[in-house]
Amino acid sequence: MLSIRRSAGAFVAVAIGVTLVAAATLLLASGRPQVPDRLAHAAVVVQSPEAGAPADSFAPTRPWSAARTAELTSRLAGVPGVTAAVPDRTFYAQALVDGRPPATDGQREDAHQGHGWSSTRLGGLRLVAGEPPRRAGEVVVDRALGLRPGRPVTLLTAAGPQPYTVTGLVDAPGVYVADEVATALAPGVRTIGLLVASRAGPGEVAEAARGVVGGDGRVLTGGGRGALEPREDARTRWIGMQVLTATAALAGFVTVFVVASTFAFTVAQRRRELGLLRAIGATPRQVRHMVHAEALVVGATAGLAGLLAGATLAPVLGRLLVDVGFEPATFQVRYEPWPVAGSFAVGPVIALLAVWSASRRAARVRPLEALREAAVEQRPIGRLRVATGVLLVVTGVALSLGTATSDEARDAATFALYAVMALVAGATVLAPAVVGPVVRMLRWPVRRPGGAIGMLVRAGAVTATRRTASIAAPVLLTVAFAVLVSGMVRTTTAAYAAGRVDKVNAGWVVVPDRAPGLSDRAVAATGGAALLPTTVFESDPTSLPENRPLTALGVDPASFAAANRALTVVAGSLDDLRGDTVVLPVSANRQPSEPYALVSADGEVVSLRVVAVVTDDSIPGDLLLPRSVVRAHDPSALTSAVYVQDRIDPPVEGRIVDVSAWAAEADRAEDRLVWLFTLLMIGVSAGYGAVAVANTLLMAAAGRAADLRLIRLAGATRRQVIWLVTAEAALVVLIGALLGGTVAFVGLLSIRAGLAAQAGVAVDLVVPWSVVGGVVGLCLLLALLTSALPAWRSLHHHPTRSPVGIVG
């Protein structure tokens, strides 16, 4: 069986992998949508029809019109067991404090939402002071704002600042107005909550409600009401799911990689022991089964340890995910059976997968190996291994070409990741054959430690290529991943920013500040080209998917054309965009003068006429509408940006930035999360790489004690021996870093080519050298420590007490 020292490296690697997998799967199982507090007292909730959109688009449901809402509310109120049917109207409203939005409001979706007072019944909300709003101009606000009943307050609405009087306070974010005011501000409704009598069962009420609604919505009860959580929370939860899934997948992949390298190195060190077993009659099958049994023991024990550690760390990691923005504030860790069972099984499975190649190599050891005094490698890598390595490299190059020619950024990133994985695997397989040429290329730095010592460093690396390759493999993987992912993120961010700048003909941009958008009054004060986005839905019943959501931009055609360099009209004229008209991209397959119907934000069907067709990349949305049409059907629509030529004083809810700064921060929130995710992935891989390098060097040090003492007997000083082992460690890290960097740069160059083709502008290759330097420095530091400290300890013994032997 494996000794404790030899199995420690594999045990640590598997335990870390299972810890990450267990924590990630437990957090994944806990990521259930939560019922919003505002609707917690509504045992049954009726939601408007779902949008025909991908699961990760987080599009709102198609709203009911005012007439349809009134009809459904009346019929649902008559369902047996229902005490009240309350439509939940939501609109934009934000209280100003000292003339500006509060600093934290822009970070919470419900903090800048208004509702009718009757909506408070759905969440059991009660006044803590004052009275409900009963007429126009009265409002109830969150007492955290520091206001008192009877005091005036200014609400920022889509039209602009409006004066109100505070009549009451509640312990909840948002503002609440009289129901008549809410009806005017939010004619379209997406949710109707049903209050159920205590003697009635929610299931029976829900079944009766389904008969009323039919196909024009869906009825939710119990945990199913979690589908009503705010879109921002749903999006955050989805991002967290991607992060956790990627972490678990990367942990599994890197663990197999590291453990395979550890077992391969162990088998290489045990050639004489395995040869002795073969000499006394052990068959190759028995040797293979022995190695499998050792791996199974390591995997099972490490899996149990990792499971306990992962379960302990899960709550801590859950709070950290909430703090950095990968999970919503409602996230709570729950312990489910399937993540526990699955995580425990991961340990043995990873160990058996990792030991497969090493067990085949162990079975091929011949009995003659037991008679050899030297552990110098006798055989170069086999033809099958060369063929496998070449095939992987060719696959990686082919995927890199796919990256450079892909039309979609997401596909390009996927191709690049697969390409680098294939190239990393190929470089690892071929590493023993590549070590010699690389060492000869690095001849000058290798000689620097001093004549004979430099010669020994180079000779040791060239003659023990398998050992060198095994130690360099985790560095190769770590550096390749760090360079690829960090460079890909920074290069992509820079490319998108350059593409935005290239399309805008303006000097400055007015953007929201502490608010989700700009009001009409703010836009009017700027006098620039404004974009007023809203979500509409295709009303054609033959279109697939049904209720497909589209992003419509309300614009003034003249100012929009002047500010948009990318605008290319294929047919018709943009000047005709007035009244009930629409401009569509080529992909819509419509021609000028054709009718086009949409369901707007108020739930009404709007009949439009196509007046122009533009290229698909001409507009930052799906279609263009006159600004007046958007405002007429979406009272809460807010302007996302205003393009101006000269610097102006910004409105109270906005700020002004130059075009370059606007382009760089357009996706700032997403870029921040992506970069945090990138650093997390790099941290996982770098931690594994460092552990693998340390483990392998510690095992190598144990086998080289006699070798180092022999060098001392030959006249080398302790300082020279320390120089020898540290120079060897530094050389191995340098080899791994060079191979990993080369592999990653192939992927990055292909990504840059693909991004340049997509954006239509020159794209600079951006590599965060500080991150790469930190990763390489960590591997180098641990390599130096784990090679120098064991050597220094072994040299404290008198050299004449050492057995004489040569160990590769």
mmCIF file of C-alpha atoms in Angstrom, residues 461 467-473 475 697 727-737:
data_model
loop_
_atom_site.group_PDB
_atom_site.id
_atom_site.type_symbol
_atom_site.label_atom_id
_atom_site.label_comp_id
_atom_site.label_asym_id
_atom_site.label_seq_id
_atom_site.Cartn_x
_atom_site.Cartn_y
_atom_site.Cartn_z
ATOM 1 C CA ALA A 461 16.101 17.999 -15.843
ATOM 2 C CA ARG A 467 9.884 13.799 -13.039
ATOM 3 C CA THR A 468 10.374 17.291 -14.453
ATOM 4 C CA ALA A 469 7.195 17.007 -16.500
ATOM 5 C CA SER A 470 5.187 15.762 -13.506
ATOM 6 C CA ILE A 471 6.252 18.751 -11.412
ATOM 7 C CA ALA A 472 5.767 21.232 -14.268
ATOM 8 C CA ALA A 473 2.284 19.926 -15.188
ATOM 9 C CA VAL A 475 2.245 24.965 -13.118
ATOM 10 C CA LEU A 697 8.448 18.367 -4.701
ATOM 11 C CA ALA A 727 17.543 26.123 -9.116
ATOM 12 C CA GLU A 728 15.918 22.843 -10.135
ATOM 13 C CA ALA A 729 12.597 23.965 -8.632
ATOM 14 C CA ALA A 730 12.821 27.377 -10.309
ATOM 15 C CA LEU A 731 13.649 25.736 -13.644
ATOM 16 C CA VAL A 732 10.647 23.439 -13.424
ATOM 17 C CA VAL A 733 8.321 26.354 -12.598
ATOM 18 C CA LEU A 734 9.808 28.329 -15.477
ATOM 19 C CA ILE A 735 9.228 25.427 -17.876
ATOM 20 C CA GLY A 736 5.622 25.062 -16.754
ATOM 21 C CA ALA A 737 5.030 28.816 -16.972
#
